[in-house]
Coordinates of C-alpha atoms in Angstrom, one line a residue:
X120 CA 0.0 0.0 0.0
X121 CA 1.4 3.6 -0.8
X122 CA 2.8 5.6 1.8
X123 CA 0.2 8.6 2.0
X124 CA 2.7 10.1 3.5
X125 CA 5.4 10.7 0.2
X126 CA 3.3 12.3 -1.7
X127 CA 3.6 15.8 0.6
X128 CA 6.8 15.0 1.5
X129 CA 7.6 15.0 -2.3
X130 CA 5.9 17.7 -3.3
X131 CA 7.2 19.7 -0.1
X132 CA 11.2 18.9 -1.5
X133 CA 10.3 20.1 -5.4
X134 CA 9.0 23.4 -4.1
X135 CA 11.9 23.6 -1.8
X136 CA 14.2 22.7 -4.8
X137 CA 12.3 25.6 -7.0
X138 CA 12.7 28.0 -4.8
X139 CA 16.3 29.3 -5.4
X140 CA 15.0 29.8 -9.3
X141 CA 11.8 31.6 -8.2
X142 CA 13.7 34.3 -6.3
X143 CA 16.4 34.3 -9.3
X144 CA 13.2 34.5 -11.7
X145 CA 11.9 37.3 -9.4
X146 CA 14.8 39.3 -9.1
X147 CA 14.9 39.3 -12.4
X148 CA 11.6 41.5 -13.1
X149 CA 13.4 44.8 -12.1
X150 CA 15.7 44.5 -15.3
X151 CA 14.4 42.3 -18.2
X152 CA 16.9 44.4 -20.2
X153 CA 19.7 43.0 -18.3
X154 CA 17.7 39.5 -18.2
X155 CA 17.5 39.4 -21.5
X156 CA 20.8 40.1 -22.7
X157 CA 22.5 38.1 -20.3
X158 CA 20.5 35.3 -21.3
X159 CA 21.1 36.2 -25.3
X160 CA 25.0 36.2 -24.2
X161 CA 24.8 33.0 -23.1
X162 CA 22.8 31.5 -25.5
X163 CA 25.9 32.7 -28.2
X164 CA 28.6 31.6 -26.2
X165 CA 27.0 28.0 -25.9
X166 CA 26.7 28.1 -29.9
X167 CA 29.8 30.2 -30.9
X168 CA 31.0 27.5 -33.5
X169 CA 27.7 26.9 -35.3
X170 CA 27.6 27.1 -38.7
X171 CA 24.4 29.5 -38.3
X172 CA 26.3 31.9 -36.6
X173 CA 29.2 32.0 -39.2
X174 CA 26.7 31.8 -42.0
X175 CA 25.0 35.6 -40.5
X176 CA 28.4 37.5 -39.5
X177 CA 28.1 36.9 -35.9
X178 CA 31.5 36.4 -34.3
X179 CA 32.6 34.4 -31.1
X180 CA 32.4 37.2 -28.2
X181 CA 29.7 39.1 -29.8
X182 CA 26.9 40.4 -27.6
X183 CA 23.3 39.9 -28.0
X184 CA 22.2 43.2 -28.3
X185 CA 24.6 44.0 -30.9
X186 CA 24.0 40.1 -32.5
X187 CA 20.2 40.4 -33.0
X188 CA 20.6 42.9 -35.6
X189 CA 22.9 40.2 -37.9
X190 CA 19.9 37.4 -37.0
X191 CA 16.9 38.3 -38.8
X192 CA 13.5 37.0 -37.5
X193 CA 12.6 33.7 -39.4
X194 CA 9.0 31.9 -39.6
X195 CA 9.7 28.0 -38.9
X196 CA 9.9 27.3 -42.9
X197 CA 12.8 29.4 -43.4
X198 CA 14.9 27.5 -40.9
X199 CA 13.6 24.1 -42.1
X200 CA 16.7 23.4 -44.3
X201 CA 19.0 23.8 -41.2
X202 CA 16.8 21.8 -39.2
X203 CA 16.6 19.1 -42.0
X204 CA 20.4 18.9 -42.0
X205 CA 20.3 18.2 -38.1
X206 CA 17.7 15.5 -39.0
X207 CA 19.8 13.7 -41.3
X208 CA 22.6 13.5 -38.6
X209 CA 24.9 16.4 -38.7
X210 CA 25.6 18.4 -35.6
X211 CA 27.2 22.3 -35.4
X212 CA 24.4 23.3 -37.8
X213 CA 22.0 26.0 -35.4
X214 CA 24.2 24.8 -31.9
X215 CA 27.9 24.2 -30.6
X216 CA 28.9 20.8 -30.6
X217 CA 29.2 20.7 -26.8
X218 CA 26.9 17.7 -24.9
X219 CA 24.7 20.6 -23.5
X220 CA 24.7 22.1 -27.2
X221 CA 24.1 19.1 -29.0
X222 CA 20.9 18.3 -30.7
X223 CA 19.4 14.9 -29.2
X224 CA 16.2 14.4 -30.0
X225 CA 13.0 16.6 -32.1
X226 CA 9.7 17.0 -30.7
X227 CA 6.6 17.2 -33.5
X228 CA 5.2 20.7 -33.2
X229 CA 1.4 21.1 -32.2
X230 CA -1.3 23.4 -33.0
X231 CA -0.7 23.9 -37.0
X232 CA -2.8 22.7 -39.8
X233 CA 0.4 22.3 -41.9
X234 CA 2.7 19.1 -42.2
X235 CA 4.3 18.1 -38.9
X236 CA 7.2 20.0 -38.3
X237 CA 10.2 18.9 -36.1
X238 CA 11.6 21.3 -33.0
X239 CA 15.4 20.6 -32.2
X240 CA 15.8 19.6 -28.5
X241 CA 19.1 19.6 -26.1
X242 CA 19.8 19.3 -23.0
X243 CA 20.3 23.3 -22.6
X244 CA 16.6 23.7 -23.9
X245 CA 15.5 21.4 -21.2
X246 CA 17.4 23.1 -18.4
X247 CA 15.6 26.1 -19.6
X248 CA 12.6 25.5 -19.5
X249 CA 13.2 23.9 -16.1
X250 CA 14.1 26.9 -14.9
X251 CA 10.8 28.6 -16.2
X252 CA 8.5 25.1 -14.5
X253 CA 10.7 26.2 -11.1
X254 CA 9.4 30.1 -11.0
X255 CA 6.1 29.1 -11.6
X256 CA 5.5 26.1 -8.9
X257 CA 7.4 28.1 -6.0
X258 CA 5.0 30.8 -6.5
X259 CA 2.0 28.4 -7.6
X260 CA 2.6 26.6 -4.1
X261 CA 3.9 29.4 -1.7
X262 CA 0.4 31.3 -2.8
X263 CA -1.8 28.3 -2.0
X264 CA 0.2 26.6 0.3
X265 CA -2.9 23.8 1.5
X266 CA -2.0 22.0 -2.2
X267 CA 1.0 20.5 -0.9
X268 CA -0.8 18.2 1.1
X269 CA -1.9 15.6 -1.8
X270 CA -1.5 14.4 -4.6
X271 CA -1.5 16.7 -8.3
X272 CA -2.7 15.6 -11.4
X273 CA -0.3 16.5 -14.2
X274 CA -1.7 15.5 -17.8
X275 CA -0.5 12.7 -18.9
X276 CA -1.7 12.1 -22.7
X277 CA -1.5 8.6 -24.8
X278 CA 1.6 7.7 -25.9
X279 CA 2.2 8.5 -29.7
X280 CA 5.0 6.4 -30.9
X281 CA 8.8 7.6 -31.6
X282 CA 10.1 7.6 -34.5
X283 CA 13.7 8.5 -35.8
X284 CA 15.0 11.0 -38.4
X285 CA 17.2 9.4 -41.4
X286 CA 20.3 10.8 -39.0
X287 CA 19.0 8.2 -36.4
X288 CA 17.5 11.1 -33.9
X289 CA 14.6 10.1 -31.5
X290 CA 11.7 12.0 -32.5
X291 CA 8.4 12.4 -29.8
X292 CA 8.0 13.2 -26.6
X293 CA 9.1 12.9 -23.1
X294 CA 7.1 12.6 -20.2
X295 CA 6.3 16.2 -18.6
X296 CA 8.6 15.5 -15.5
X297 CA 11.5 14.6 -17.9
X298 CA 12.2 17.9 -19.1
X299 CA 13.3 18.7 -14.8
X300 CA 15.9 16.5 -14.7
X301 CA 17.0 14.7 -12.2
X302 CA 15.9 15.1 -8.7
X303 CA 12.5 17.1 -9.6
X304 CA 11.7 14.8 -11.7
X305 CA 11.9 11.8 -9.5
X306 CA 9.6 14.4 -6.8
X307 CA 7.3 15.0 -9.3
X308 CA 6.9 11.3 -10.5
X309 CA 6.0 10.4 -6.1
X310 CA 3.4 13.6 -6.0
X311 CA 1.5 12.2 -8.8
X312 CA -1.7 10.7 -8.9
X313 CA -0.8 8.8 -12.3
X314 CA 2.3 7.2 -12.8
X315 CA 4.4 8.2 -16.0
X316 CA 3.7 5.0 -17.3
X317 CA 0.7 5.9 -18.1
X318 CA 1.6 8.1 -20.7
X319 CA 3.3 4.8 -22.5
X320 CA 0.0 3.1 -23.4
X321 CA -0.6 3.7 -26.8
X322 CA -3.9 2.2 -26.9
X323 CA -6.5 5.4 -26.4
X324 CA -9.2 3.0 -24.5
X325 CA -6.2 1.4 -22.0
X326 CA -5.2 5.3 -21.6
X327 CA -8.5 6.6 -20.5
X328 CA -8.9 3.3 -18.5
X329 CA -6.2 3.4 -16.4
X330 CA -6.6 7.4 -16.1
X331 CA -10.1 7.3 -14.3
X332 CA -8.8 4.5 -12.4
X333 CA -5.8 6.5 -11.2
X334 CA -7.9 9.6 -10.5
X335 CA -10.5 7.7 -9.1
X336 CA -7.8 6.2 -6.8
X337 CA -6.9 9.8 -5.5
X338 CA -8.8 10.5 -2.8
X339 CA -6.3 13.2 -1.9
X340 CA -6.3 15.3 -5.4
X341 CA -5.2 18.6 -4.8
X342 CA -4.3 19.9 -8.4
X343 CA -5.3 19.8 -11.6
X344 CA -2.7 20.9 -14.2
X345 CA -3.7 20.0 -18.1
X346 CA -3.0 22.5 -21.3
X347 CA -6.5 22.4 -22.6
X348 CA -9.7 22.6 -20.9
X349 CA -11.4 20.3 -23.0
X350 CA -8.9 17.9 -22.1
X351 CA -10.1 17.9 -18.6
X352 CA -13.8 18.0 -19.5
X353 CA -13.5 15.3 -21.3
X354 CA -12.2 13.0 -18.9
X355 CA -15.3 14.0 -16.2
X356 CA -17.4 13.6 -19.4
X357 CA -16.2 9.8 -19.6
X358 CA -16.0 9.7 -15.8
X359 CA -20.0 10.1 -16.1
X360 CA -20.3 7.7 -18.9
X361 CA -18.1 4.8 -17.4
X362 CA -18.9 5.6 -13.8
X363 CA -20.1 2.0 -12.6
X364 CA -17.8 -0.2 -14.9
X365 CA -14.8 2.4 -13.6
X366 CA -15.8 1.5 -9.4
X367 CA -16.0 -2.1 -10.4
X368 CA -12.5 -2.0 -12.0
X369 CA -11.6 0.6 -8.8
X370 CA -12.4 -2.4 -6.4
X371 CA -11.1 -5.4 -8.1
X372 CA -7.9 -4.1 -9.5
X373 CA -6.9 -5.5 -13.3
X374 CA -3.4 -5.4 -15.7
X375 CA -3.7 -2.7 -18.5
X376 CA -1.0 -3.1 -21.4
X377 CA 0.8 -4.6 -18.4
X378 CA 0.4 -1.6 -16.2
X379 CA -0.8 -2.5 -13.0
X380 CA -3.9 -0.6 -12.0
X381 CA -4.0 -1.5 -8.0
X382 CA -7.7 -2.6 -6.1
X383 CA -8.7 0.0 -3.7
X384 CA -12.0 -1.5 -2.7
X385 CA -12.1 0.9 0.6
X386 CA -12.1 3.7 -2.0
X387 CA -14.7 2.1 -4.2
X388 CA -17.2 0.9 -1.3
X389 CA -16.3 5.3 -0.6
X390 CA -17.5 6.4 -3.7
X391 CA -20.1 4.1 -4.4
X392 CA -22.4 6.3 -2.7
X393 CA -21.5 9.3 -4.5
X394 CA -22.9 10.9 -8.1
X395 CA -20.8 11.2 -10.6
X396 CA -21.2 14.9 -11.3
X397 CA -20.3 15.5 -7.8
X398 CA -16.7 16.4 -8.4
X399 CA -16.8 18.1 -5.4
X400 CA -17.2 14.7 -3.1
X401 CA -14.9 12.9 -5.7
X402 CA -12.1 14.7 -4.3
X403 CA -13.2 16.9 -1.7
X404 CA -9.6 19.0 -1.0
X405 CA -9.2 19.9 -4.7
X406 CA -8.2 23.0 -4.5
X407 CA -6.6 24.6 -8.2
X408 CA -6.9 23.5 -11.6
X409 CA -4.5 25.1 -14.1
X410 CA -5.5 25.3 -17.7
X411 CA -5.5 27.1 -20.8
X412 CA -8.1 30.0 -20.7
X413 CA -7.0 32.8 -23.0
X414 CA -8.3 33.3 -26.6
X415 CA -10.2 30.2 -28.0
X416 CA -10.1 28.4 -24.7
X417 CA -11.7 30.9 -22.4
X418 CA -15.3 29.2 -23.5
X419 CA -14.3 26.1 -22.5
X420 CA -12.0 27.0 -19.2
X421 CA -15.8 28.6 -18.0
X422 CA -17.6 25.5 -18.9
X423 CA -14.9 23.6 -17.4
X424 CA -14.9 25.7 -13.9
X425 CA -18.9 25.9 -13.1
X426 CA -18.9 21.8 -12.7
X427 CA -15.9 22.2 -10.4
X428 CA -17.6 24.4 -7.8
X429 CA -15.5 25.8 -4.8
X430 CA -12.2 25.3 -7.0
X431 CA -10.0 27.9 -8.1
X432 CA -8.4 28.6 -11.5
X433 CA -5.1 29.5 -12.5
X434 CA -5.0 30.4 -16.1
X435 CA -1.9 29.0 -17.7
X436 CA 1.1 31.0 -19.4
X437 CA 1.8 31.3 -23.1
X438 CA 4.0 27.9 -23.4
X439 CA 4.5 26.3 -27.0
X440 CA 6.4 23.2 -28.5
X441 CA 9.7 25.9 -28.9
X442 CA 9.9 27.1 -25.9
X443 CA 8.3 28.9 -22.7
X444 CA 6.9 32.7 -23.4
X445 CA 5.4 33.4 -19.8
X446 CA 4.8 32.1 -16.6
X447 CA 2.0 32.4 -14.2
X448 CA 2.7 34.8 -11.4
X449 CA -0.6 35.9 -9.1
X450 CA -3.2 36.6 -12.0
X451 CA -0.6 37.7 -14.5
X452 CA 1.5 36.1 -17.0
X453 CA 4.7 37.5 -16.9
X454 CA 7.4 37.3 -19.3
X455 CA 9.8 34.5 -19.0
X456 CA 12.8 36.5 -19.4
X457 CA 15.4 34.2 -18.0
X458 CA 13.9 31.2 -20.4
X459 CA 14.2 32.3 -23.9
X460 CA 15.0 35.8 -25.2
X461 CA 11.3 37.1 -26.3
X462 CA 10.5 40.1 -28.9
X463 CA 7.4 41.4 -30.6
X464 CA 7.0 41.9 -34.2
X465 CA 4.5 44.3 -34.6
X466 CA 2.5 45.7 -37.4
X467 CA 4.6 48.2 -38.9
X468 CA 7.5 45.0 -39.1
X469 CA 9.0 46.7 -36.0
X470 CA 10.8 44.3 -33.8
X471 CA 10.8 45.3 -29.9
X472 CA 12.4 43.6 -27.3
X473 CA 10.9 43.1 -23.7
X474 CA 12.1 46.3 -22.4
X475 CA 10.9 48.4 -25.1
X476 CA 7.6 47.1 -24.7
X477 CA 4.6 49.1 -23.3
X478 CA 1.1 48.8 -22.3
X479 CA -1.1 48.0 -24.8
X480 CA 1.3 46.9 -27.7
X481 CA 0.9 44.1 -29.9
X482 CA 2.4 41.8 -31.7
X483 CA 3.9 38.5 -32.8
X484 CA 6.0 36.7 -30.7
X485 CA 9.4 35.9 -32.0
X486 CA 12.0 33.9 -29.7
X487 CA 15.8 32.7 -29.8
X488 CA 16.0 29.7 -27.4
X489 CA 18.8 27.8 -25.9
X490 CA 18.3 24.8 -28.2
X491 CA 19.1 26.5 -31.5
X492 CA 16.0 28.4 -32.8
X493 CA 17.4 31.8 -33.6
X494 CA 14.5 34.8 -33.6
X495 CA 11.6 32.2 -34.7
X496 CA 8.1 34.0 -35.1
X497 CA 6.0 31.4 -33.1
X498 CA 3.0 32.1 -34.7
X499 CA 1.3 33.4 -31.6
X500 CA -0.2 37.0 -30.8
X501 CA 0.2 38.5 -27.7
X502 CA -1.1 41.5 -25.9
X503 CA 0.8 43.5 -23.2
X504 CA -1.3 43.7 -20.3
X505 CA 1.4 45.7 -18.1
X506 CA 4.1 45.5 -15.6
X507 CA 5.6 43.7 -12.9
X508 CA 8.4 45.3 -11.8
X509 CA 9.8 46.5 -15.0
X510 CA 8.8 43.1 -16.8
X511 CA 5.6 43.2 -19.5
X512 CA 3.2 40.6 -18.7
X513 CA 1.2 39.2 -21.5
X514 CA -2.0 37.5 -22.6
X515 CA -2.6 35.6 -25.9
X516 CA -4.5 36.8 -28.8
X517 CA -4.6 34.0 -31.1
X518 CA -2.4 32.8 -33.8
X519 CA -1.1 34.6 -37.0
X520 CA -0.3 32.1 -38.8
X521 CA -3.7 30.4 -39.1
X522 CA -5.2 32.3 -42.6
X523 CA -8.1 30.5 -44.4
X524 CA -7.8 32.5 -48.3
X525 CA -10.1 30.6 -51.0
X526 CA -10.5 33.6 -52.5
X527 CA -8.4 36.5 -51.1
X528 CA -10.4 37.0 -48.1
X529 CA -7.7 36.5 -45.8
X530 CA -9.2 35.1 -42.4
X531 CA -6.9 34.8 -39.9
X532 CA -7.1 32.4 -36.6
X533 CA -7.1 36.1 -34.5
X534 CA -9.8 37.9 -36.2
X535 CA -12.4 35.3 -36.0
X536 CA -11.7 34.6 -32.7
X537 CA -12.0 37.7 -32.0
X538 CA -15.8 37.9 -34.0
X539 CA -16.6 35.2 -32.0
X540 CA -15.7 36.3 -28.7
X541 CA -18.0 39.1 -29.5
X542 CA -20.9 37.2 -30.9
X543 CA -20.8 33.8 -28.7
X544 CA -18.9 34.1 -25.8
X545 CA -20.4 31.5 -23.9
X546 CA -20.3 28.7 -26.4
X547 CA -19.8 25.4 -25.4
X548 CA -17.7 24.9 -28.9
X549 CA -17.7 27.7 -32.1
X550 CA -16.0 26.9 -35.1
X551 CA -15.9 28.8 -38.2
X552 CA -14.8 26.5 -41.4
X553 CA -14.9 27.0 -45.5
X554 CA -18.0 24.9 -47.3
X555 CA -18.6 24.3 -50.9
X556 CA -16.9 25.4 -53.6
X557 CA -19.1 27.4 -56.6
X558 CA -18.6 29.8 -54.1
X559 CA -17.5 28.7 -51.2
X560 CA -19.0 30.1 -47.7
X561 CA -18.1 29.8 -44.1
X562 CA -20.2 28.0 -41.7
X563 CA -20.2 28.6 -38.0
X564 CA -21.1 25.8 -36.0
X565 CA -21.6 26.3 -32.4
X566 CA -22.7 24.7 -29.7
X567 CA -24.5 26.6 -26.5
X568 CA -27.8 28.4 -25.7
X569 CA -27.3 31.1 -28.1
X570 CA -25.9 31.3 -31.6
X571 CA -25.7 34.5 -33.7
X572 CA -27.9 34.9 -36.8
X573 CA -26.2 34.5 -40.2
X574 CA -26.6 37.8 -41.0
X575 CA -24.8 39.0 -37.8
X576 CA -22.2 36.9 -38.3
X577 CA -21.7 37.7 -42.3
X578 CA -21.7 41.4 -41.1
X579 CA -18.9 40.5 -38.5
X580 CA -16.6 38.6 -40.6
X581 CA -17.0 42.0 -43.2
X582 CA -15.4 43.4 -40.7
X583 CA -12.1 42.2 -42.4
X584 CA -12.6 44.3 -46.0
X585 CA -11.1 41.4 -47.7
X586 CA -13.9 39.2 -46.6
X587 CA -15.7 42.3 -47.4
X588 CA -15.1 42.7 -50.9
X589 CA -15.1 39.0 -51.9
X590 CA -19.0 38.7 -50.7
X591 CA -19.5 42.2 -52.4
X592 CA -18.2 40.3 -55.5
X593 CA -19.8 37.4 -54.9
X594 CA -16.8 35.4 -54.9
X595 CA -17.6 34.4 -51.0
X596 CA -21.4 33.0 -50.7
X597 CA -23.3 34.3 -47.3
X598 CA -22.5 32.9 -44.3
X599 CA -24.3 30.0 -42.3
X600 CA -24.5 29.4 -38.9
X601 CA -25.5 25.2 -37.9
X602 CA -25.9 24.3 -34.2
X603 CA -24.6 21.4 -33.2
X604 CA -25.2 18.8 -30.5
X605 CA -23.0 17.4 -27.6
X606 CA -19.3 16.4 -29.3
X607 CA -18.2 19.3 -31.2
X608 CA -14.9 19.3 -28.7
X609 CA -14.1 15.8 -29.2
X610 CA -14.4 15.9 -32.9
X611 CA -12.0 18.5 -32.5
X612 CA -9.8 16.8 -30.4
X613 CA -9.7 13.5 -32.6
X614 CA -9.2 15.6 -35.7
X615 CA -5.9 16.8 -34.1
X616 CA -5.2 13.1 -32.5
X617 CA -4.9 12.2 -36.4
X618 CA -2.4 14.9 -37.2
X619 CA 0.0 13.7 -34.6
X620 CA -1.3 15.9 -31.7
X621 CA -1.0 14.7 -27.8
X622 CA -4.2 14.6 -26.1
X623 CA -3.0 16.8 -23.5
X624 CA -1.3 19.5 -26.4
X625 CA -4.8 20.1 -28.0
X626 CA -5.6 23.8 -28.5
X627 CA -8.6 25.2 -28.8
X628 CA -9.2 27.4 -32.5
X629 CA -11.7 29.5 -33.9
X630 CA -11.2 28.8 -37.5
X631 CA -10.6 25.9 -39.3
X632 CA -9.0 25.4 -43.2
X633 CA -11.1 21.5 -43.3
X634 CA -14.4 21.6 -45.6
X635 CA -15.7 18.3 -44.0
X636 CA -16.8 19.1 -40.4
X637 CA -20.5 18.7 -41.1
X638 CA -19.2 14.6 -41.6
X639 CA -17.3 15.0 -37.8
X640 CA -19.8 16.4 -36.0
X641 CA -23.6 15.3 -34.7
X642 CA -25.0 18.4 -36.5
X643 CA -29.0 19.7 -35.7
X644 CA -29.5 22.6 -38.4
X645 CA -31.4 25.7 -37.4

């Protein structure tokens, strides 16, 4: 039997490990000038010898500040033939050659409706983002101290399977805890409620399985950290669903894909008297969930919130497959200045870094990152929201990259969320994608109480004049609005499951490129 005991304990020593970096991370806030350029310094003095480097006129010694301006920003395609050289096995190309500098692995990259693209890994990327993981959970845990007491749940998705590049480098993903290292991992891994091997089953019906079990099994839940809301609802969604089969298995115990799921029939007989929909009997000291809830996921982070009553949330920073933007700190996200070195690109193609930043601005965020990705344009928009200390903090817009253009009208990821925010903010699920082709419209399906009218939302998305002016010329046919019944999120989520997505990974969007969601969805038409 477990010791209820280590699971405190442990998550008492990785708070007490963290909190050297959170008070390095806060210090830090007074000066993100100084932050930043130390950080870009380092960054070139790990990767003085790469051929990138020598290829853009930066020589060993050179600062950052004075660097930057030989490094122009790239989108991820322009870097791809560097990247594809690492991938057939050379080293030196974007990093030193150093075992901290070397390229060891890719991870896929998520939330893009183009071809799978690979993300260079080492172990200086890791340590990182480490550091960014350490700021937040001092100050996640010294500012709701009572979570230390139990367990956490830290999404674990189902495995997708590794593959290697022609140059014989692992490509996938670690577990979360992985990228600590060493003994924070090993912390993490005794705090949880799941076991990283459940992140190994590959099967999707063994990983739901043994996830309600494990949940189930924590009586002592505290936290609740997942990326995407909908990842979260969907689990209490199949905890409803398999409620009686999932006590049964609770009691007796089984072997999943040879993970053992233990019998806790004490905990069973416990909850056999409880609904399923009463979360807040399920696990009575849960105390914080963390979760996406900017943008396209703030629907579904206030669905996901009024069936967890008495539970607060903590909206999550701006984190992507390259690297760590911001960090939660109180009810701001503030810039992770000692992570990656973070610029905006804003409209006029002026390129601002963190100090120059005021109020109010936005832009694109571009990053340079320990493990080789020089000025990279993420794809994300950002808004600064203001200060603390002398440090912007930030909230996500929407992507930038995301344009649906059949016929010049341009609609990008950020505008209709922003339509939609305005038109349906307390949708269940709204998405906006092309149909038909002599012309083509766009349909809005949506699922909540209300839905716009098709007029309202044909005037909204005219709001762009290139939409505009392709309805005026009746290249565009007006736009439709269908409601749909219960599943529009898991439709979504599968959809992304088939383009190599992790479960837990899954963004939320507001527009979609695809013409066939009327086949993936349960559809009622108005």
């Amino acid at each position: 039997m477990p010791n209820p005991l280590l699971p405190p304990l442990a998550t008492a020593a990785w708070v007490t490990a963290a909190l050297p970096e959170r008070r390095r991370a806060l210090a830090a806030l007074a000066d993100p000038r100084r932050a930043q350029s130390q950080l870009g310094d380092e960054i070139l003095r790990l990767h003085a010898e790469s051929e990138y480097l020598r290829a853009h006129g930066v020589r060993p010694g050179e600062g950052w500040e004075r660097a930057r301006d030989s490094l122009p920003p790239r989108r991820y395609d322009e870097l791809a033939p560097w990247i594809d050289r690492i991938a057939a096995g050379e080293q030196g190309v974007l990093t030193g050659r150093s075992a901290a500098a070397r390229i060891d692995r890719f991870e896929p990259s998520s939330g893009s409706t183009a071809a799978k693209k690979l993300i260079p890994s080492n172990p200086a990327g890791r340590a990182a983002l480490a550091r960014g993981v350490s700021a937040w959970i001092g100050s996640l845990y010294l500012r709701h101290p009572r979570l230390i007491g139990g367990r956490a749940y830290w999404s674990i998705s189902p495995a997708i399977p590794t593959t290697r590049t022609a140059g014989g480098l692992p490509v996938g993903f670690q577990e979360d805890s992985a990228y600590l290292g060493g003994l924070s991992a090993w912390l993490v891994d005794q705090a949880q409620a799941a076991p990283g091997a459940v992140s190994r089953l590959q099967d999707l019906a063994a990983w739901r399985q043994a996830t309600l079990h494990f949940l189930l099994a924590a009586g002592d839940l505290r936290l609740i950290s997942v990326w995407s809301p909908s990842f979260l609802s969907l689990i209490l969604d199949r905890l409803r669903l398999e409620w009686e089969p999932a006590l049964r298995l609770l009691h007796d115990g089984a072997v999943v894909e040879g993970l053992r799921l233990p019998a806790s029939p004490r905990r069973a007989r416990a909850l056999g008297a409880v609904a399923p929909d009463a979360v807040e009997r399920i696990w009575p000291k849960l105390g914080l969930v963390s979760c996406w809830a900017d943008g396209e996921a703030a629907p579904g982070a206030r669905a996901l919130m009024a069936r967890l009553p008495g539970v607060t949330m903590q909206p999550k920073g701006l984190l992507a497959t390259e690297g760590l933007v911001s960090w939660p700190l109180g009810a701001q996200h503030v810039a992770a200045s000692r992570v990656c070195v973070i610029e905006l690109l804003g409209a006029d193609g002026r390129v601002s870094a963190l100090h120059e930043l005021s109020e109010g601005d936005e832009g694109a965020v571009v990053i340079t990152t320990a493990a080789g990705l020089w000025r990279v344009r993420l794809g994300d928009r950002v808004v600064v929201t203001g200060r603390v200390g002398q440090t912007p903090t930030l909230r996500f817009l929407g992507r930038e990259d995301k344009v649906v253009d059949l016929r010049g009208e341009k609609l990008s990821d950020a505008f209709v969320a922003g339509v939609l925010a305005r038109l349906c903010p307390d949708a269940a699920f709204r998405l906006l994608a092309p149909e038909g082709d002599d012309p083509p419209r766009y349909t809005l399906f949506i699922e909540g109480a209300y839905a716009p009218s098709p007029g309202e939302l044909d005037a909204a998305l005219a709001e762009n004049p290139h939409y505009g002016w392709c309805r005026r010329l009746g290249q565009l046919g007006p736009a439709e609005v269908v409601r749909i019944g219960p599943g529009g999120p898991e439709a979504w989520v599968h959809e992304a499951q088939a383009r190599g997505q992790r479960l837990g990974d899954i963004k939320p969007a507001a527009l979609s490129a695809l013409k066939d969601w009327r086949a993936r969805l349960n559809l009622r038409q108005n």
